[in-house]
Amino acid sequence: MKTVFVPAYDTEAPGACLRACERIAEVHRAMDVPATFFVVGKLLLGEERAPYRRLLGDARFEIASHSMNHALLRDHPALEAPGVAWAQVEDEVRRSKGVIEDAFGRPCTGFRTPCAFVDGLGAGRLPELVAACGYAYSSSTGWGPKYSLPVPVQPAYAYEDCPKLWEFPAHGWHENVLKGHNATPGRYLLWPPVYPDHVVTRFVRTPEEEFAVHRYFIDKAVALGAEYATPIWHPWSLGKFDPEMRMLRLVFEYVRSRGMGFATFEQLRARKPAAPVPAAA
Ligand SMILES: [Zn+2]
């Protein structure tokens, strides 16, 4: 199986994400690269609805849910913050799907929890809710052991209690943390590290340095024979650091130079069996 690269964007900040998406969409169109945008539903209720429809309505872009209001759906050990009440969790998951489908006129099959968790949606009622709302996959695993970074390359798996629901873990770094846009220095590094040959000793300073970090995980995914590689990108943070999106071009050129393809998460999900066998414990 040839490893593919999945460009995915957590699209969540009013104003800044939309401005960055102008340039991001342009790079994707120019280079003919698909993408998955996990969009916060409330962005599609106001004045940004029309520009987002225009920018991301292209069939090459998958629009998935990043909740309704970017609320924490579970207690978060790394952020030391509590999850919202269950009634709001239900609303965040269910209503965002409807808002996205209404805005873009096609099914929204994917869900990504705000801030991600080491075990994705966890067990019990949250994966059950996500499946019951009609989502086919989640991509909510975004931390390494003990809520460290980077996230190791790990394969997609089915939720034990909801075998129809797939989880596609992200890999590598939350790029906003790499740049110090959101970071609590000293909190995220594991010792001994999962990948001793990958050490980031300071915040990245240039798009080229950022590219080198993502390249490590692309190479790692290929070396491991992984189905896909996907870092955690945020339009607002990409735009703040690299408004021309040079890093995106470097990554996409590198992916091509390695003979790899691109995919959206929904494309990966569509080729999975309907009722997968749960991952072995
Ligand atoms: Zn987010």
PDB file of C-alpha atoms and ligand atoms in Angstrom:
ATOM      1  CA  MET A   1       0.000   0.000   0.000  1.00  0.00           C
ATOM      2  CA  LYS A   2       1.357   3.385  -0.975  1.00  0.00           C
ATOM      3  CA  THR A   3       1.247   6.040   1.743  1.00  0.00           C
ATOM      4  CA  VAL A   4      -0.881   9.071   0.891  1.00  0.00           C
ATOM      5  CA  PHE A   5      -0.750  12.531   2.387  1.00  0.00           C
ATOM      6  CA  VAL A   6      -3.929  14.023   3.852  1.00  0.00           C
ATOM      7  CA  PRO A   7      -3.839  17.845   4.129  1.00  0.00           C
ATOM      8  CA  ALA A   8      -6.288  18.755   6.916  1.00  0.00           C
ATOM      9  CA  TYR A   9      -7.140  22.107   8.465  1.00  0.00           C
ATOM     10  CA  ASP A  10      -8.838  22.857  11.784  1.00  0.00           C
ATOM     11  CA  THR A  11     -10.821  25.906  10.687  1.00  0.00           C
ATOM     12  CA  GLU A  12     -11.999  27.627  13.834  1.00  0.00           C
ATOM     13  CA  ALA A  13     -11.087  31.310  14.305  1.00  0.00           C
ATOM     14  CA  PRO A  14     -13.447  34.018  13.016  1.00  0.00           C
ATOM     15  CA  GLY A  15     -11.690  36.338  10.584  1.00  0.00           C
ATOM     16  CA  ALA A  16      -8.161  34.930  10.662  1.00  0.00           C
ATOM     17  CA  CYS A  17      -9.081  31.454   9.365  1.00  0.00           C
ATOM     18  CA  LEU A  18     -11.145  32.845   6.500  1.00  0.00           C
ATOM     19  CA  ARG A  19      -8.348  35.208   5.423  1.00  0.00           C
ATOM     20  CA  ALA A  20      -5.829  32.352   5.489  1.00  0.00           C
ATOM     21  CA  CYS A  21      -8.197  30.004   3.647  1.00  0.00           C
ATOM     22  CA  GLU A  22      -8.173  32.380   0.657  1.00  0.00           C
ATOM     23  CA  ARG A  23      -4.499  31.651   0.144  1.00  0.00           C
ATOM     24  CA  ILE A  24      -4.702  27.990   1.216  1.00  0.00           C
ATOM     25  CA  ALA A  25      -7.463  27.258  -1.313  1.00  0.00           C
ATOM     26  CA  GLU A  26      -5.452  29.046  -3.995  1.00  0.00           C
ATOM     27  CA  VAL A  27      -2.390  26.842  -3.351  1.00  0.00           C
ATOM     28  CA  HIS A  28      -4.534  23.702  -3.419  1.00  0.00           C
ATOM     29  CA  ARG A  29      -6.156  24.683  -6.696  1.00  0.00           C
ATOM     30  CA  ALA A  30      -2.860  25.679  -8.304  1.00  0.00           C
ATOM     31  CA  MET A  31      -1.208  22.413  -7.273  1.00  0.00           C
ATOM     32  CA  ASP A  32      -4.305  20.243  -7.745  1.00  0.00           C
ATOM     33  CA  VAL A  33      -4.263  18.892  -4.184  1.00  0.00           C
ATOM     34  CA  PRO A  34      -7.388  17.845  -2.236  1.00  0.00           C
ATOM     35  CA  ALA A  35      -7.940  18.692   1.442  1.00  0.00           C
ATOM     36  CA  THR A  36     -10.195  18.087   4.402  1.00  0.00           C
ATOM     37  CA  PHE A  37     -11.379  21.180   6.274  1.00  0.00           C
ATOM     38  CA  PHE A  38     -12.720  20.541   9.777  1.00  0.00           C
ATOM     39  CA  VAL A  39     -14.904  23.621  10.190  1.00  0.00           C
ATOM     40  CA  VAL A  40     -16.486  25.053  13.343  1.00  0.00           C
ATOM     41  CA  GLY A  41     -20.213  25.213  12.574  1.00  0.00           C
ATOM     42  CA  LYS A  42     -20.881  28.689  13.950  1.00  0.00           C
ATOM     43  CA  LEU A  43     -18.540  30.212  11.330  1.00  0.00           C
ATOM     44  CA  LEU A  44     -21.129  29.181   8.744  1.00  0.00           C
ATOM     45  CA  LEU A  45     -24.046  30.986  10.394  1.00  0.00           C
ATOM     46  CA  GLY A  46     -22.926  34.590   9.953  1.00  0.00           C
ATOM     47  CA  GLU A  47     -21.271  36.812   7.387  1.00  0.00           C
ATOM     48  CA  GLU A  48     -18.481  34.295   6.698  1.00  0.00           C
ATOM     49  CA  ARG A  49     -20.926  31.699   5.394  1.00  0.00           C
ATOM     50  CA  ALA A  50     -20.969  33.013   1.816  1.00  0.00           C
ATOM     51  CA  PRO A  51     -17.189  33.455   1.473  1.00  0.00           C
ATOM     52  CA  TYR A  52     -16.568  29.983   2.902  1.00  0.00           C
ATOM     53  CA  ARG A  53     -19.063  28.490   0.448  1.00  0.00           C
ATOM     54  CA  ARG A  54     -17.295  30.250  -2.405  1.00  0.00           C
ATOM     55  CA  LEU A  55     -13.791  29.290  -1.236  1.00  0.00           C
ATOM     56  CA  LEU A  56     -14.323  25.713  -0.154  1.00  0.00           C
ATOM     57  CA  GLY A  57     -17.291  24.667  -2.292  1.00  0.00           C
ATOM     58  CA  ASP A  58     -14.886  23.075  -4.774  1.00  0.00           C
ATOM     59  CA  ALA A  59     -15.443  19.282  -5.007  1.00  0.00           C
ATOM     60  CA  ARG A  60     -11.759  18.670  -4.214  1.00  0.00           C
ATOM     61  CA  PHE A  61     -12.384  19.891  -0.664  1.00  0.00           C
ATOM     62  CA  GLU A  62     -14.064  17.771   1.966  1.00  0.00           C
ATOM     63  CA  ILE A  63     -15.912  19.761   4.639  1.00  0.00           C
ATOM     64  CA  ALA A  64     -16.097  17.968   7.978  1.00  0.00           C
ATOM     65  CA  SER A  65     -17.116  19.115  11.448  1.00  0.00           C
ATOM     66  CA  HIS A  66     -14.923  20.647  14.135  1.00  0.00           C
ATOM     67  CA  SER A  67     -17.973  21.001  16.460  1.00  0.00           C
ATOM     68  CA  MET A  68     -20.397  23.907  16.642  1.00  0.00           C
ATOM     69  CA  ASN A  69     -18.540  26.300  18.975  1.00  0.00           C
ATOM     70  CA  HIS A  70     -15.123  24.708  19.514  1.00  0.00           C
ATOM     71  CA  ALA A  71     -16.219  23.533  22.971  1.00  0.00           C
ATOM     72  CA  LEU A  72     -14.216  20.939  24.894  1.00  0.00           C
ATOM     73  CA  LEU A  73     -16.243  17.736  24.686  1.00  0.00           C
ATOM     74  CA  ARG A  74     -14.348  15.891  27.437  1.00  0.00           C
ATOM     75  CA  ASP A  75     -12.175  16.887  30.380  1.00  0.00           C
ATOM     76  CA  HIS A  76      -8.785  17.666  28.876  1.00  0.00           C
ATOM     77  CA  PRO A  77      -5.684  16.514  30.807  1.00  0.00           C
ATOM     78  CA  ALA A  78      -3.174  18.565  28.777  1.00  0.00           C
ATOM     79  CA  LEU A  79      -5.153  21.797  28.943  1.00  0.00           C
ATOM     80  CA  GLU A  80      -6.310  21.085  32.508  1.00  0.00           C
ATOM     81  CA  ALA A  81      -9.801  22.210  31.512  1.00  0.00           C
ATOM     82  CA  PRO A  82     -13.175  20.533  32.052  1.00  0.00           C
ATOM     83  CA  GLY A  83     -15.466  19.329  29.278  1.00  0.00           C
ATOM     84  CA  VAL A  84     -18.863  21.013  28.777  1.00  0.00           C
ATOM     85  CA  ALA A  85     -22.149  19.488  30.009  1.00  0.00           C
ATOM     86  CA  TRP A  86     -23.490  16.506  28.051  1.00  0.00           C
ATOM     87  CA  ALA A  87     -26.451  18.446  26.642  1.00  0.00           C
ATOM     88  CA  GLN A  88     -24.003  20.836  24.968  1.00  0.00           C
ATOM     89  CA  VAL A  89     -21.831  17.955  23.753  1.00  0.00           C
ATOM     90  CA  GLU A  90     -24.884  16.555  21.937  1.00  0.00           C
ATOM     91  CA  ASP A  91     -25.610  19.927  20.395  1.00  0.00           C
ATOM     92  CA  GLU A  92     -21.991  20.495  19.316  1.00  0.00           C
ATOM     93  CA  VAL A  93     -21.865  17.165  17.504  1.00  0.00           C
ATOM     94  CA  ARG A  94     -25.353  17.077  15.991  1.00  0.00           C
ATOM     95  CA  ARG A  95     -26.000  20.684  15.002  1.00  0.00           C
ATOM     96  CA  SER A  96     -22.612  21.258  13.346  1.00  0.00           C
ATOM     97  CA  LYS A  97     -23.305  18.404  10.912  1.00  0.00           C
ATOM     98  CA  GLY A  98     -26.616  19.936   9.883  1.00  0.00           C
ATOM     99  CA  VAL A  99     -25.158  23.435   9.507  1.00  0.00           C
ATOM    100  CA  ILE A 100     -22.281  22.183   7.334  1.00  0.00           C
ATOM    101  CA  GLU A 101     -24.539  20.035   5.144  1.00  0.00           C
ATOM    102  CA  ASP A 102     -26.910  22.953   4.707  1.00  0.00           C
ATOM    103  CA  ALA A 103     -24.073  25.333   3.769  1.00  0.00           C
ATOM    104  CA  PHE A 104     -22.286  23.022   1.320  1.00  0.00           C
ATOM    105  CA  GLY A 105     -25.132  20.815   0.072  1.00  0.00           C
ATOM    106  CA  ARG A 106     -23.290  17.530   0.563  1.00  0.00           C
ATOM    107  CA  PRO A 107     -22.899  14.975   3.338  1.00  0.00           C
ATOM    108  CA  CYS A 108     -20.596  15.804   6.246  1.00  0.00           C
ATOM    109  CA  THR A 109     -19.171  12.430   7.264  1.00  0.00           C
ATOM    110  CA  GLY A 110     -16.236  13.368   9.486  1.00  0.00           C
ATOM    111  CA  PHE A 111     -15.869  14.818  12.974  1.00  0.00           C
ATOM    112  CA  ARG A 112     -12.820  16.158  14.806  1.00  0.00           C
ATOM    113  CA  THR A 113     -13.030  17.110  18.490  1.00  0.00           C
ATOM    114  CA  PRO A 114     -11.629  20.500  19.476  1.00  0.00           C
ATOM    115  CA  CYS A 115      -8.136  20.146  20.983  1.00  0.00           C
ATOM    116  CA  ALA A 116      -8.054  16.357  20.338  1.00  0.00           C
ATOM    117  CA  PHE A 117      -7.385  13.605  22.852  1.00  0.00           C
ATOM    118  CA  VAL A 118      -4.811  10.867  23.265  1.00  0.00           C
ATOM    119  CA  ASP A 119      -7.533   8.264  22.655  1.00  0.00           C
ATOM    120  CA  GLY A 120      -9.726  10.147  20.175  1.00  0.00           C
ATOM    121  CA  LEU A 121     -13.358  10.110  21.282  1.00  0.00           C
ATOM    122  CA  GLY A 122     -12.556   7.670  24.094  1.00  0.00           C
ATOM    123  CA  ALA A 123     -15.059   4.951  24.964  1.00  0.00           C
ATOM    124  CA  GLY A 124     -18.761   4.982  25.736  1.00  0.00           C
ATOM    125  CA  ARG A 125     -21.307   7.654  24.944  1.00  0.00           C
ATOM    126  CA  LEU A 126     -19.215  10.116  22.888  1.00  0.00           C
ATOM    127  CA  PRO A 127     -18.290   7.697  20.060  1.00  0.00           C
ATOM    128  CA  GLU A 128     -21.852   6.345  20.263  1.00  0.00           C
ATOM    129  CA  LEU A 129     -23.237   9.862  19.840  1.00  0.00           C
ATOM    130  CA  VAL A 130     -20.935  10.637  16.906  1.00  0.00           C
ATOM    131  CA  ALA A 131     -21.975   7.402  15.171  1.00  0.00           C
ATOM    132  CA  ALA A 132     -25.671   7.942  15.972  1.00  0.00           C
ATOM    133  CA  CYS A 133     -25.525  11.419  14.390  1.00  0.00           C
ATOM    134  CA  GLY A 134     -24.490   9.764  11.133  1.00  0.00           C
ATOM    135  CA  TYR A 135     -20.774  10.483  11.007  1.00  0.00           C
ATOM    136  CA  ALA A 136     -18.690   7.717   9.446  1.00  0.00           C
ATOM    137  CA  TYR A 137     -15.346   8.672  10.914  1.00  0.00           C
ATOM    138  CA  SER A 138     -13.597  10.721  13.561  1.00  0.00           C
ATOM    139  CA  SER A 139     -10.114  12.208  13.506  1.00  0.00           C
ATOM    140  CA  SER A 140      -9.794  13.153  17.149  1.00  0.00           C
ATOM    141  CA  THR A 141      -6.546  11.498  18.208  1.00  0.00           C
ATOM    142  CA  GLY A 142      -3.949  14.234  18.400  1.00  0.00           C
ATOM    143  CA  TRP A 143      -1.587  13.590  21.293  1.00  0.00           C
ATOM    144  CA  GLY A 144       1.262  11.201  22.013  1.00  0.00           C
ATOM    145  CA  PRO A 145       1.798   9.150  25.184  1.00  0.00           C
ATOM    146  CA  LYS A 146       0.886  11.053  28.381  1.00  0.00           C
ATOM    147  CA  TYR A 147      -0.404  13.978  26.295  1.00  0.00           C
ATOM    148  CA  SER A 148       3.003  14.634  24.791  1.00  0.00           C
ATOM    149  CA  LEU A 149       3.967  15.826  21.329  1.00  0.00           C
ATOM    150  CA  PRO A 150       4.678  14.761  18.670  1.00  0.00           C
ATOM    151  CA  VAL A 151       1.852  12.327  17.973  1.00  0.00           C
ATOM    152  CA  PRO A 152       3.383   9.032  16.807  1.00  0.00           C
ATOM    153  CA  VAL A 153       2.376   7.618  13.435  1.00  0.00           C
ATOM    154  CA  GLN A 154      -0.413   5.154  14.163  1.00  0.00           C
ATOM    155  CA  PRO A 155      -2.962   3.474  11.903  1.00  0.00           C
ATOM    156  CA  ALA A 156      -6.701   4.067  11.581  1.00  0.00           C
ATOM    157  CA  TYR A 157      -8.851   1.895  13.836  1.00  0.00           C
ATOM    158  CA  ALA A 158     -12.508   1.177  14.516  1.00  0.00           C
ATOM    159  CA  TYR A 159     -14.126   2.099  17.839  1.00  0.00           C
ATOM    160  CA  GLU A 160     -14.742  -1.046  19.835  1.00  0.00           C
ATOM    161  CA  ASP A 161     -18.283  -0.082  20.850  1.00  0.00           C
ATOM    162  CA  CYS A 162     -19.131   1.448  17.451  1.00  0.00           C
ATOM    163  CA  PRO A 163     -17.530  -0.755  14.810  1.00  0.00           C
ATOM    164  CA  LYS A 164     -18.986   1.362  12.021  1.00  0.00           C
ATOM    165  CA  LEU A 165     -17.108   4.431  13.228  1.00  0.00           C
ATOM    166  CA  TRP A 166     -13.493   4.810  12.109  1.00  0.00           C
ATOM    167  CA  GLU A 167     -10.832   6.831  13.870  1.00  0.00           C
ATOM    168  CA  PHE A 168      -8.051   8.402  11.796  1.00  0.00           C
ATOM    169  CA  PRO A 169      -5.330   9.625  14.188  1.00  0.00           C
ATOM    170  CA  ALA A 170      -3.342  12.712  13.217  1.00  0.00           C
ATOM    171  CA  HIS A 171       0.457  12.577  13.227  1.00  0.00           C
ATOM    172  CA  GLY A 172       3.333  14.776  14.261  1.00  0.00           C
ATOM    173  CA  TRP A 173       2.812  18.262  15.603  1.00  0.00           C
ATOM    174  CA  HIS A 174       0.034  20.753  16.119  1.00  0.00           C
ATOM    175  CA  GLU A 175       1.815  23.375  14.001  1.00  0.00           C
ATOM    176  CA  ASN A 176       0.585  26.178  16.268  1.00  0.00           C
ATOM    177  CA  VAL A 177       2.578  24.638  19.135  1.00  0.00           C
ATOM    178  CA  LEU A 178       5.705  24.404  16.952  1.00  0.00           C
ATOM    179  CA  LYS A 179       5.560  28.194  16.566  1.00  0.00           C
ATOM    180  CA  GLY A 180       4.673  29.076  20.131  1.00  0.00           C
ATOM    181  CA  HIS A 181       1.233  30.312  19.087  1.00  0.00           C
ATOM    182  CA  ASN A 182      -0.294  28.101  21.758  1.00  0.00           C
ATOM    183  CA  ALA A 183       2.181  26.513  24.072  1.00  0.00           C
ATOM    184  CA  THR A 184       3.007  25.873  27.649  1.00  0.00           C
ATOM    185  CA  PRO A 185       6.777  25.412  27.407  1.00  0.00           C
ATOM    186  CA  GLY A 186       8.028  22.314  29.094  1.00  0.00           C
ATOM    187  CA  ARG A 187       4.721  20.555  29.237  1.00  0.00           C
ATOM    188  CA  TYR A 188       4.514  18.578  26.034  1.00  0.00           C
ATOM    189  CA  LEU A 189       7.769  16.648  25.670  1.00  0.00           C
ATOM    190  CA  LEU A 190       8.075  13.009  26.594  1.00  0.00           C
ATOM    191  CA  TRP A 191      11.248  11.487  27.986  1.00  0.00           C
ATOM    192  CA  PRO A 192      12.516   9.220  26.637  1.00  0.00           C
ATOM    193  CA  PRO A 193      10.955  10.357  23.356  1.00  0.00           C
ATOM    194  CA  VAL A 194       9.096   8.009  21.011  1.00  0.00           C
ATOM    195  CA  TYR A 195      11.381   9.119  18.160  1.00  0.00           C
ATOM    196  CA  PRO A 196      14.841   9.905  19.595  1.00  0.00           C
ATOM    197  CA  ASP A 197      16.095  10.956  16.152  1.00  0.00           C
ATOM    198  CA  HIS A 198      13.453  13.697  15.989  1.00  0.00           C
ATOM    199  CA  VAL A 199      14.234  16.562  18.324  1.00  0.00           C
ATOM    200  CA  VAL A 200      12.765  20.049  18.058  1.00  0.00           C
ATOM    201  CA  THR A 201      14.851  22.185  20.397  1.00  0.00           C
ATOM    202  CA  ARG A 202      13.119  25.541  19.835  1.00  0.00           C
ATOM    203  CA  PHE A 203      10.151  27.081  18.057  1.00  0.00           C
ATOM    204  CA  VAL A 204      10.453  26.980  14.270  1.00  0.00           C
ATOM    205  CA  ARG A 205      11.409  30.318  12.725  1.00  0.00           C
ATOM    206  CA  THR A 206      10.854  29.898   8.991  1.00  0.00           C
ATOM    207  CA  PRO A 207       8.462  28.032   6.679  1.00  0.00           C
ATOM    208  CA  GLU A 208      11.451  25.907   5.616  1.00  0.00           C
ATOM    209  CA  GLU A 209      12.061  24.847   9.225  1.00  0.00           C
ATOM    210  CA  GLU A 210       8.398  24.011   9.626  1.00  0.00           C
ATOM    211  CA  PHE A 211       8.481  21.974   6.424  1.00  0.00           C
ATOM    212  CA  ALA A 212      11.443  19.968   7.762  1.00  0.00           C
ATOM    213  CA  VAL A 213       9.382  18.948  10.811  1.00  0.00           C
ATOM    214  CA  HIS A 214       6.430  17.780   8.711  1.00  0.00           C
ATOM    215  CA  ARG A 215       8.824  16.021   6.312  1.00  0.00           C
ATOM    216  CA  TYR A 216      10.099  13.857   9.169  1.00  0.00           C
ATOM    217  CA  PHE A 217       6.605  12.473   9.716  1.00  0.00           C
ATOM    218  CA  ILE A 218       5.956  11.981   6.011  1.00  0.00           C
ATOM    219  CA  ASP A 219       9.184   9.957   5.800  1.00  0.00           C
ATOM    220  CA  LYS A 220       8.281   8.071   8.983  1.00  0.00           C
ATOM    221  CA  ALA A 221       4.829   7.156   7.641  1.00  0.00           C
ATOM    222  CA  VAL A 222       6.370   5.889   4.398  1.00  0.00           C
ATOM    223  CA  ALA A 223       9.064   3.938   6.271  1.00  0.00           C
ATOM    224  CA  LEU A 224       6.399   2.287   8.445  1.00  0.00           C
ATOM    225  CA  GLY A 225       4.220   1.469   5.429  1.00  0.00           C
ATOM    226  CA  ALA A 226       1.418   3.580   6.928  1.00  0.00           C
ATOM    227  CA  GLU A 227      -1.783   4.179   5.009  1.00  0.00           C
ATOM    228  CA  TYR A 228      -1.451   7.948   5.352  1.00  0.00           C
ATOM    229  CA  ALA A 229       0.408  10.845   6.923  1.00  0.00           C
ATOM    230  CA  THR A 230      -1.406  13.929   8.254  1.00  0.00           C
ATOM    231  CA  PRO A 231      -0.162  16.777  10.448  1.00  0.00           C
ATOM    232  CA  ILE A 232      -2.428  19.118  12.448  1.00  0.00           C
ATOM    233  CA  TRP A 233      -2.759  22.466  10.679  1.00  0.00           C
ATOM    234  CA  HIS A 234      -4.763  25.582  11.567  1.00  0.00           C
ATOM    235  CA  PRO A 235      -5.421  28.292   8.951  1.00  0.00           C
ATOM    236  CA  TRP A 236      -5.182  31.140  11.511  1.00  0.00           C
ATOM    237  CA  SER A 237      -1.768  29.955  12.724  1.00  0.00           C
ATOM    238  CA  LEU A 238      -0.434  29.138   9.241  1.00  0.00           C
ATOM    239  CA  GLY A 239      -1.504  32.597   8.048  1.00  0.00           C
ATOM    240  CA  LYS A 240       0.103  34.382  10.995  1.00  0.00           C
ATOM    241  CA  PHE A 241       3.455  32.642  10.476  1.00  0.00           C
ATOM    242  CA  ASP A 242       3.600  32.193   6.714  1.00  0.00           C
ATOM    243  CA  PRO A 243       0.991  34.298   4.905  1.00  0.00           C
ATOM    244  CA  GLU A 244       2.280  33.206   1.489  1.00  0.00           C
ATOM    245  CA  MET A 245       1.850  29.512   2.485  1.00  0.00           C
ATOM    246  CA  ARG A 246       5.365  28.620   1.356  1.00  0.00           C
ATOM    247  CA  MET A 247       5.373  25.665   3.727  1.00  0.00           C
ATOM    248  CA  LEU A 248       2.316  24.145   2.016  1.00  0.00           C
ATOM    249  CA  ARG A 249       4.004  24.323  -1.373  1.00  0.00           C
ATOM    250  CA  LEU A 250       7.174  22.720   0.033  1.00  0.00           C
ATOM    251  CA  VAL A 251       5.179  19.876   1.599  1.00  0.00           C
ATOM    252  CA  PHE A 252       3.062  19.228  -1.494  1.00  0.00           C
ATOM    253  CA  GLU A 253       6.118  19.306  -3.781  1.00  0.00           C
ATOM    254  CA  TYR A 254       7.902  16.905  -1.452  1.00  0.00           C
ATOM    255  CA  VAL A 255       4.935  14.514  -1.352  1.00  0.00           C
ATOM    256  CA  ARG A 256       4.899  14.508  -5.168  1.00  0.00           C
ATOM    257  CA  SER A 257       8.666  14.033  -5.381  1.00  0.00           C
ATOM    258  CA  ARG A 258       8.327  10.890  -3.273  1.00  0.00           C
ATOM    259  CA  GLY A 259       5.745   9.500  -5.680  1.00  0.00           C
ATOM    260  CA  MET A 260       3.020   9.659  -3.021  1.00  0.00           C
ATOM    261  CA  GLY A 261      -0.565  10.650  -3.668  1.00  0.00           C
ATOM    262  CA  PHE A 262      -3.006  12.865  -1.780  1.00  0.00           C
ATOM    263  CA  ALA A 263      -6.410  12.082  -0.294  1.00  0.00           C
ATOM    264  CA  THR A 264      -9.131  13.465   1.933  1.00  0.00           C
ATOM    265  CA  PHE A 265     -10.141  11.541   5.039  1.00  0.00           C
ATOM    266  CA  GLU A 266     -13.483  10.738   3.449  1.00  0.00           C
ATOM    267  CA  GLN A 267     -11.666   9.141   0.507  1.00  0.00           C
ATOM    268  CA  LEU A 268      -9.729   6.932   2.944  1.00  0.00           C
ATOM    269  CA  ARG A 269     -12.916   6.133   4.852  1.00  0.00           C
ATOM    270  CA  ALA A 270     -14.797   5.206   1.665  1.00  0.00           C
ATOM    271  CA  ARG A 271     -12.354   2.424   0.879  1.00  0.00           C
ATOM    272  CA  LYS A 272     -12.678   0.844   4.333  1.00  0.00           C
ATOM    273  CA  PRO A 273     -14.984  -2.130   4.856  1.00  0.00           C
ATOM    274  CA  ALA A 274     -18.427  -1.112   6.186  1.00  0.00           C
ATOM    275  CA  ALA A 275     -18.131  -2.963   9.486  1.00  0.00           C
ATOM    276  CA  PRO A 276     -14.446  -3.175  10.323  1.00  0.00           C
ATOM    277  CA  VAL A 277     -12.954  -5.598  12.766  1.00  0.00           C
ATOM    278  CA  PRO A 278     -12.083  -3.754  15.995  1.00  0.00           C
ATOM    279  CA  ALA A 279      -8.351  -3.268  16.532  1.00  0.00           C
ATOM    280  CA  ALA A 280      -6.713  -5.932  18.687  1.00  0.00           C
ATOM    281  CA  ALA A 281      -6.085  -4.836  22.271  1.00  0.00           C
TER     282      ALA A 281
HETATM  283 ZN    ZN B   1      -9.511  23.319  17.033  1.00  0.00          ZN
END
